[in-house]
mmCIF file of C-alpha atoms in Angstrom:
data_model
loop_
_atom_site.group_PDB
_atom_site.id
_atom_site.type_symbol
_atom_site.label_atom_id
_atom_site.label_comp_id
_atom_site.label_asym_id
_atom_site.label_seq_id
_atom_site.Cartn_x
_atom_site.Cartn_y
_atom_site.Cartn_z
ATOM 1 C CA MET A 1 -8.142 -3.044 -16.501
ATOM 2 C CA ARG A 2 -9.555 -6.529 -16.868
ATOM 3 C CA ASN A 3 -12.972 -6.401 -17.808
ATOM 4 C CA ASP A 4 -14.643 -9.593 -16.438
ATOM 5 C CA GLU A 5 -16.333 -8.678 -13.012
ATOM 6 C CA LEU A 6 -14.087 -6.833 -10.710
ATOM 7 C CA LYS A 7 -10.982 -8.572 -11.339
ATOM 8 C CA GLY A 8 -8.667 -5.605 -12.108
ATOM 9 C CA LEU A 9 -9.644 -4.332 -8.570
ATOM 10 C CA ALA A 10 -8.500 -5.494 -5.289
ATOM 11 C CA ALA A 11 -9.305 -4.755 -1.674
ATOM 12 C CA ALA A 12 -6.976 -4.148 1.132
ATOM 13 C CA PRO A 13 -7.328 -5.128 4.797
ATOM 14 C CA ILE A 14 -6.261 -1.338 5.883
ATOM 15 C CA SER A 15 -9.777 -0.165 4.493
ATOM 16 C CA TRP A 16 -11.094 -1.869 7.641
ATOM 17 C CA GLY A 17 -8.629 -0.421 9.705
ATOM 18 C CA VAL A 18 -6.166 -3.566 9.805
ATOM 19 C CA CYS A 19 -2.758 -2.174 10.445
ATOM 20 C CA GLU A 20 0.590 -3.706 11.614
ATOM 21 C CA VAL A 21 1.378 -0.556 13.564
ATOM 22 C CA PRO A 22 0.993 -1.003 17.379
ATOM 23 C CA GLY A 23 -1.982 1.218 18.967
ATOM 24 C CA TRP A 24 -3.359 1.699 15.242
ATOM 25 C CA GLY A 25 -6.966 0.966 16.402
ATOM 26 C CA THR A 26 -9.515 -1.777 16.498
ATOM 27 C CA GLN A 27 -8.464 -4.585 14.732
ATOM 28 C CA LEU A 28 -11.613 -6.358 12.772
ATOM 29 C CA GLU A 29 -11.286 -10.156 12.419
ATOM 30 C CA PRO A 30 -10.388 -11.674 9.125
ATOM 31 C CA ASP A 31 -13.785 -13.180 8.386
ATOM 32 C CA ARG A 32 -15.483 -9.809 8.689
ATOM 33 C CA VAL A 33 -13.169 -8.261 6.455
ATOM 34 C CA LEU A 34 -13.053 -10.897 3.869
ATOM 35 C CA ASP A 35 -17.050 -11.428 3.699
ATOM 36 C CA ASP A 36 -17.200 -7.489 3.205
ATOM 37 C CA ALA A 37 -14.865 -7.842 0.373
ATOM 38 C CA ARG A 38 -16.689 -10.717 -1.319
ATOM 39 C CA ARG A 39 -19.981 -9.065 -0.516
ATOM 40 C CA LEU A 40 -18.931 -5.899 -2.404
ATOM 41 C CA GLY A 41 -17.877 -7.584 -5.162
ATOM 42 C CA PHE A 42 -14.221 -8.044 -5.047
ATOM 43 C CA THR A 43 -12.474 -10.992 -6.191
ATOM 44 C CA ALA A 44 -8.774 -10.273 -4.988
ATOM 45 C CA ILE A 45 -7.251 -8.820 -1.862
ATOM 46 C CA GLU A 46 -3.730 -7.985 -0.531
ATOM 47 C CA ALA A 47 -2.545 -10.037 2.546
ATOM 48 C CA GLY A 48 -2.609 -7.290 5.283
ATOM 49 C CA PRO A 49 0.012 -7.637 8.126
ATOM 50 C CA PRO A 50 1.375 -11.067 8.908
ATOM 51 C CA GLU A 51 -0.832 -11.765 11.542
ATOM 52 C CA PHE A 52 -4.155 -10.887 9.651
ATOM 53 C CA LEU A 53 -4.711 -14.311 7.970
ATOM 54 C CA ALA A 54 -3.974 -17.439 9.889
ATOM 55 C CA THR A 55 -0.193 -18.410 10.238
ATOM 56 C CA ASP A 56 -0.840 -21.818 9.085
ATOM 57 C CA ILE A 57 -0.691 -21.796 5.331
ATOM 58 C CA ALA A 58 -3.362 -24.381 4.762
ATOM 59 C CA ARG A 59 -5.675 -22.562 7.079
ATOM 60 C CA ALA A 60 -4.932 -19.087 5.344
ATOM 61 C CA ARG A 61 -5.881 -20.798 1.790
ATOM 62 C CA ALA A 62 -9.092 -21.855 3.596
ATOM 63 C CA GLN A 63 -9.971 -18.427 4.770
ATOM 64 C CA LEU A 64 -9.421 -17.047 1.186
ATOM 65 C CA ASP A 65 -11.251 -19.758 -0.581
ATOM 66 C CA ARG A 66 -14.305 -19.694 1.707
ATOM 67 C CA ALA A 67 -14.692 -15.955 0.698
ATOM 68 C CA HIS A 68 -13.887 -16.609 -3.038
ATOM 69 C CA LEU A 69 -10.824 -14.186 -2.960
ATOM 70 C CA LEU A 70 -7.427 -14.069 -4.551
ATOM 71 C CA LEU A 71 -4.528 -13.128 -2.761
ATOM 72 C CA ILE A 72 -2.388 -10.737 -5.180
ATOM 73 C CA GLY A 73 0.316 -9.497 -3.163
ATOM 74 C CA GLY A 74 1.430 -8.019 0.458
ATOM 75 C CA PHE A 75 3.127 -5.150 1.896
ATOM 76 C CA VAL A 76 6.231 -5.320 4.234
ATOM 77 C CA ALA A 77 8.089 -2.317 5.600
ATOM 78 C CA VAL A 78 11.676 -2.886 6.547
ATOM 79 C CA VAL A 79 14.896 -0.962 7.409
ATOM 80 C CA LEU A 80 17.116 -1.140 4.447
ATOM 81 C CA HIS A 81 19.469 1.993 4.392
ATOM 82 C CA ASP A 82 21.410 0.897 7.635
ATOM 83 C CA PRO A 83 23.658 -2.105 7.194
ATOM 84 C CA ALA A 84 23.182 -3.062 10.651
ATOM 85 C CA ASP A 85 19.574 -3.717 10.275
ATOM 86 C CA ARG A 86 19.779 -5.236 6.856
ATOM 87 C CA PRO A 87 20.311 -8.846 7.532
ATOM 88 C CA ALA A 88 17.341 -9.046 9.930
ATOM 89 C CA SER A 89 15.341 -7.020 7.181
ATOM 90 C CA LEU A 90 16.294 -9.392 4.531
ATOM 91 C CA ALA A 91 15.399 -12.221 6.774
ATOM 92 C CA ALA A 92 11.861 -10.690 7.168
ATOM 93 C CA VAL A 93 11.601 -10.275 3.382
ATOM 94 C CA GLU A 94 12.486 -13.804 2.953
ATOM 95 C CA ARG A 95 9.753 -14.910 5.292
ATOM 96 C CA GLN A 96 7.374 -12.745 3.793
ATOM 97 C CA THR A 97 7.952 -13.533 0.126
ATOM 98 C CA GLU A 98 7.833 -17.553 0.919
ATOM 99 C CA ARG A 99 4.367 -17.115 2.604
ATOM 100 C CA LEU A 100 3.063 -14.896 -0.285
ATOM 101 C CA ARG A 101 4.419 -17.233 -2.888
ATOM 102 C CA GLN A 102 2.537 -20.207 -0.969
ATOM 103 C CA LEU A 103 -0.518 -18.101 -0.990
ATOM 104 C CA GLY A 104 -0.427 -17.604 -4.716
ATOM 105 C CA ALA A 105 0.621 -13.844 -4.666
ATOM 106 C CA GLU A 106 2.195 -12.015 -7.644
ATOM 107 C CA VAL A 107 3.663 -9.011 -5.956
ATOM 108 C CA LEU A 108 5.663 -7.814 -2.998
ATOM 109 C CA VAL A 109 4.976 -4.187 -2.170
ATOM 110 C CA LEU A 110 7.968 -2.787 -0.024
ATOM 111 C CA ALA A 111 8.058 0.528 1.755
ATOM 112 C CA PRO A 112 11.743 1.310 2.774
ATOM 113 C CA ALA A 113 11.345 2.011 6.691
ATOM 114 C CA LEU A 114 13.195 4.651 8.628
ATOM 115 C CA ALA A 115 12.307 2.879 11.871
ATOM 116 C CA HIS A 116 11.029 -0.610 12.962
ATOM 117 C CA GLN A 117 7.466 0.755 13.860
ATOM 118 C CA GLY A 118 5.455 3.320 13.025
ATOM 119 C CA TYR A 119 5.624 6.327 10.496
ATOM 120 C CA ASP A 120 6.372 9.241 12.425
ATOM 121 C CA ALA A 121 10.301 9.269 12.397
ATOM 122 C CA PRO A 122 11.171 12.509 10.436
ATOM 123 C CA ALA A 123 14.795 11.620 9.377
ATOM 124 C CA ARG A 124 15.864 11.833 5.845
ATOM 125 C CA LEU A 125 18.760 10.050 4.150
ATOM 126 C CA ASP A 126 22.229 11.358 3.607
ATOM 127 C CA ARG A 127 24.070 10.285 0.263
ATOM 128 C CA SER A 128 25.863 7.240 2.031
ATOM 129 C CA ALA A 129 22.376 5.988 3.227
ATOM 130 C CA TRP A 130 20.990 6.336 -0.220
ATOM 131 C CA ARG A 131 23.600 4.074 -1.559
ATOM 132 C CA GLU A 132 22.849 1.700 1.192
ATOM 133 C CA LEU A 133 19.041 1.584 0.388
ATOM 134 C CA PHE A 134 19.707 1.190 -3.214
ATOM 135 C CA ALA A 135 22.017 -1.861 -2.369
ATOM 136 C CA GLY A 136 19.211 -3.011 0.082
ATOM 137 C CA LEU A 137 16.844 -2.789 -2.658
ATOM 138 C CA ASP A 138 18.912 -4.953 -4.905
ATOM 139 C CA ASP A 139 19.149 -7.714 -2.336
ATOM 140 C CA VAL A 140 15.139 -7.576 -1.837
ATOM 141 C CA ALA A 141 14.749 -7.803 -5.731
ATOM 142 C CA ALA A 142 16.741 -10.751 -5.673
ATOM 143 C CA ILE A 143 14.613 -12.399 -2.897
ATOM 144 C CA ALA A 144 11.461 -11.492 -4.794
ATOM 145 C CA GLU A 145 12.720 -12.954 -7.987
ATOM 146 C CA ARG A 146 13.692 -16.222 -6.112
ATOM 147 C CA GLY A 147 10.165 -16.327 -5.046
ATOM 148 C CA GLY A 148 8.608 -15.603 -8.178
ATOM 149 C CA LEU A 149 7.349 -12.437 -7.069
ATOM 150 C CA GLY A 150 7.388 -9.079 -8.816
ATOM 151 C CA LEU A 151 8.932 -6.367 -6.500
ATOM 152 C CA THR A 152 7.349 -2.848 -6.181
ATOM 153 C CA VAL A 153 8.714 0.070 -4.059
ATOM 154 C CA HIS A 154 5.984 2.069 -2.121
ATOM 155 C CA PRO A 155 6.865 5.584 -1.316
ATOM 156 C CA HIS A 156 4.932 6.307 2.049
ATOM 157 C CA PHE A 157 4.872 8.956 4.503
ATOM 158 C CA GLY A 158 7.400 8.638 7.366
ATOM 159 C CA THR A 159 9.679 6.533 5.267
ATOM 160 C CA ALA A 160 13.087 6.657 3.342
ATOM 161 C CA ILE A 161 10.900 7.570 0.048
ATOM 162 C CA GLU A 162 8.520 10.252 1.292
ATOM 163 C CA THR A 163 8.765 13.508 -0.508
ATOM 164 C CA ALA A 164 8.602 14.380 -4.139
ATOM 165 C CA ASP A 165 12.338 14.492 -4.303
ATOM 166 C CA GLU A 166 13.074 11.234 -2.860
ATOM 167 C CA ILE A 167 10.519 9.656 -5.451
ATOM 168 C CA GLU A 168 12.451 11.091 -8.137
ATOM 169 C CA ARG A 169 15.633 10.243 -6.622
ATOM 170 C CA PHE A 170 14.353 6.557 -6.387
ATOM 171 C CA LEU A 171 13.123 6.663 -10.101
ATOM 172 C CA GLU A 172 16.780 7.867 -11.122
ATOM 173 C CA GLY A 173 18.762 5.594 -9.102
ATOM 174 C CA CYS A 174 17.359 2.072 -9.932
ATOM 175 C CA GLU A 175 15.133 0.277 -12.254
ATOM 176 C CA ILE A 176 12.696 -1.256 -9.550
ATOM 177 C CA ALA A 177 9.062 -0.902 -10.424
ATOM 178 C CA LEU A 178 7.004 1.324 -8.655
ATOM 179 C CA CYS A 179 3.850 1.069 -6.475
ATOM 180 C CA LEU A 180 2.010 4.140 -7.017
ATOM 181 C CA ASP A 181 0.036 5.053 -3.962
ATOM 182 C CA THR A 182 -1.863 8.268 -4.786
ATOM 183 C CA GLY A 183 -2.747 9.390 -1.353
ATOM 184 C CA HIS A 184 0.944 8.885 0.042
ATOM 185 C CA ALA A 185 2.071 10.621 -3.249
ATOM 186 C CA ALA A 186 -0.130 13.617 -2.587
ATOM 187 C CA LEU A 187 0.914 13.373 1.099
ATOM 188 C CA GLY A 188 4.376 13.694 0.528
ATOM 189 C CA GLY A 189 4.048 16.886 -1.931
ATOM 190 C CA ALA A 190 4.081 14.882 -5.180
ATOM 191 C CA ASP A 191 1.453 15.156 -7.811
ATOM 192 C CA PRO A 192 -0.006 11.597 -8.334
ATOM 193 C CA ALA A 193 -1.364 12.304 -11.833
ATOM 194 C CA ASP A 194 2.092 13.692 -13.065
ATOM 195 C CA LEU A 195 3.683 10.814 -11.508
ATOM 196 C CA ALA A 196 1.804 8.325 -13.082
ATOM 197 C CA GLY A 197 2.454 9.904 -16.421
ATOM 198 C CA ARG A 198 6.160 10.178 -16.125
ATOM 199 C CA ALA A 199 6.715 6.996 -14.508
ATOM 200 C CA GLY A 200 4.975 5.173 -17.091
ATOM 201 C CA SER A 201 5.949 1.552 -17.549
ATOM 202 C CA ARG A 202 7.451 1.491 -14.274
ATOM 203 C CA VAL A 203 4.338 1.664 -12.367
ATOM 204 C CA ARG A 204 3.479 -2.054 -11.626
ATOM 205 C CA HIS A 205 1.137 -1.774 -8.849
ATOM 206 C CA VAL A 206 -1.350 1.043 -7.770
ATOM 207 C CA HIS A 207 -2.734 1.868 -4.664
ATOM 208 C CA LEU A 208 -5.829 4.207 -5.033
ATOM 209 C CA LYS A 209 -6.569 6.551 -2.204
ATOM 210 C CA ASP A 210 -7.519 9.833 -1.797
ATOM 211 C CA VAL A 211 -6.472 12.562 0.795
ATOM 212 C CA ASP A 212 -8.013 15.561 2.547
ATOM 213 C CA LEU A 213 -5.541 18.552 1.599
ATOM 214 C CA THR A 214 -6.051 20.323 4.804
ATOM 215 C CA LEU A 215 -5.292 17.595 7.060
ATOM 216 C CA ALA A 216 -2.410 16.408 4.806
ATOM 217 C CA GLU A 217 -0.908 19.839 4.804
ATOM 218 C CA ARG A 218 -0.639 19.538 8.667
ATOM 219 C CA VAL A 219 0.724 15.956 8.940
ATOM 220 C CA ARG A 220 3.411 17.287 6.353
ATOM 221 C CA ARG A 221 4.361 20.240 8.729
ATOM 222 C CA ARG A 222 4.402 17.561 11.542
ATOM 223 C CA GLU A 223 1.885 19.797 13.323
ATOM 224 C CA ILE A 224 0.248 16.510 14.098
ATOM 225 C CA SER A 225 1.471 13.119 13.749
ATOM 226 C CA TYR A 226 0.599 10.532 10.878
ATOM 227 C CA ILE A 227 -1.585 8.424 12.837
ATOM 228 C CA ASP A 228 -3.514 11.554 14.293
ATOM 229 C CA GLY A 229 -4.276 12.414 10.923
ATOM 230 C CA VAL A 230 -5.630 9.160 9.782
ATOM 231 C CA LYS A 231 -7.561 9.198 12.909
ATOM 232 C CA ARG A 232 -9.247 12.660 12.117
ATOM 233 C CA GLY A 233 -9.930 11.364 8.479
ATOM 234 C CA LEU A 234 -6.660 12.109 6.497
ATOM 235 C CA PHE A 235 -7.653 9.716 3.767
ATOM 236 C CA VAL A 236 -11.137 9.918 2.287
ATOM 237 C CA PRO A 237 -13.252 8.218 -0.201
ATOM 238 C CA LEU A 238 -12.126 8.456 -3.917
ATOM 239 C CA GLY A 239 -13.212 11.526 -5.614
ATOM 240 C CA ARG A 240 -13.502 13.683 -2.282
ATOM 241 C CA GLY A 241 -9.841 14.723 -2.023
ATOM 242 C CA ALA A 242 -6.947 16.392 -3.478
ATOM 243 C CA ALA A 243 -5.123 13.387 -5.139
ATOM 244 C CA ARG A 244 -6.645 13.895 -8.545
ATOM 245 C CA ILE A 245 -7.659 10.431 -9.272
ATOM 246 C CA ASP A 246 -9.696 11.064 -12.201
ATOM 247 C CA SER A 247 -6.324 12.512 -13.709
ATOM 248 C CA VAL A 248 -4.439 9.684 -12.546
ATOM 249 C CA LEU A 249 -6.757 6.998 -13.941
ATOM 250 C CA ALA A 250 -6.492 8.803 -17.295
ATOM 251 C CA ALA A 251 -2.629 8.890 -17.239
ATOM 252 C CA LEU A 252 -2.604 4.935 -16.279
ATOM 253 C CA GLU A 253 -5.335 3.951 -18.966
ATOM 254 C CA PRO A 254 -5.116 2.030 -21.264
ATOM 255 C CA ARG A 255 -1.725 0.945 -21.166
ATOM 256 C CA TYR A 256 -1.489 -0.004 -17.500
ATOM 257 C CA ARG A 257 -2.134 -3.848 -16.845
ATOM 258 C CA GLY A 258 -1.743 -4.268 -13.136
ATOM 259 C CA TRP A 259 -4.009 -4.241 -10.149
ATOM 260 C CA TYR A 260 -5.826 -1.171 -8.832
ATOM 261 C CA VAL A 261 -5.737 -1.759 -5.061
ATOM 262 C CA LEU A 262 -8.537 0.469 -3.404
ATOM 263 C CA GLU A 263 -6.802 1.130 -0.151
ATOM 264 C CA GLN A 264 -8.363 3.810 2.047
ATOM 265 C CA ASP A 265 -6.168 3.736 5.322
ATOM 266 C CA ILE A 266 -8.396 4.260 8.257
ATOM 267 C CA ALA A 267 -7.878 3.505 12.157
ATOM 268 C CA LEU A 268 -11.353 2.278 14.059
ATOM 269 C CA ASP A 269 -12.331 3.305 17.357
ATOM 270 C CA ALA A 270 -14.492 0.465 18.660
ATOM 271 C CA ALA A 271 -17.067 2.943 20.505
ATOM 272 C CA ALA A 272 -17.671 4.868 17.001
ATOM 273 C CA LEU A 273 -19.519 1.973 15.432
ATOM 274 C CA VAL A 274 -18.350 2.928 11.975
ATOM 275 C CA ASP A 275 -18.908 0.617 9.168
ATOM 276 C CA PRO A 276 -15.766 0.709 6.792
ATOM 277 C CA ALA A 277 -17.621 -1.157 4.046
ATOM 278 C CA VAL A 278 -19.675 1.980 3.356
ATOM 279 C CA SER A 279 -16.806 4.009 2.430
ATOM 280 C CA VAL A 280 -15.013 1.400 0.376
ATOM 281 C CA ARG A 281 -18.396 0.774 -1.459
ATOM 282 C CA GLU A 282 -18.354 4.409 -2.287
ATOM 283 C CA SER A 283 -14.759 4.240 -3.573
ATOM 284 C CA LEU A 284 -15.602 1.079 -5.667
ATOM 285 C CA ASP A 285 -18.443 2.880 -7.209
ATOM 286 C CA TYR A 286 -16.301 5.804 -8.274
ATOM 287 C CA VAL A 287 -13.649 3.704 -9.887
ATOM 288 C CA ARG A 288 -15.991 1.345 -11.696
ATOM 289 C CA ALA A 289 -17.933 4.528 -13.011
ATOM 290 C CA ARG A 290 -14.426 5.922 -14.752
ATOM 291 C CA VAL A 291 -12.393 2.853 -15.588
#
């Protein structure tokens, strides 16, 4: 990790409940999120959903500059395993890549979606669909390279790469870098610390989040939906859950040179009067004391 100020740590808008999924919850204004991030000491942030920052590039840059924040990358979830969907998905990746490039980002974080919206589709891929997925990932890698971005694939609950076995199939089937999301790895049944050690240099980007084990088991068994789990507190401040964050950091350090993104997915209820910055600060203090 970089030693000057917090330049190895980045914030994520989802930690303030900002998400692309319809009906996710109250969406805070960009100025509130960016100001909170800077006040907490962050110098960098991920982009959030496409509509979070201003559509106009000059205005988006001004928003970031006013808060003295560097944009390091962005998340996109698209369907790649279905050839019929792939042209539209790749066009969406092209648009997002170009926007991120213009905003100075360095990494594209991609989740291979099963559906066009949401994360509660339970389908798993067959052998043919896996071949199509890998072909689609190659197409995305070429787009990212043309845009000057590094591509990382993000295993995520409710996507084509969710379970521990699916993460292994991804690692064995291609050479694309991994975005290690500790919370989603644990939610899918993997051991995030073991994965960090075995994936080694394949880990290009890290999303640090912790997960409540009891809720995780209920979501994994599909007893409650993913969004319901999030609303009930599925993801907790770092150190409070079952993702073994200390062991993850020990496995990654000192060779890891990418960003640690503090990403604690929440969904806000306008009537609850919750200040997301309180939990973000708790997670930030946890990491700063250990790295």
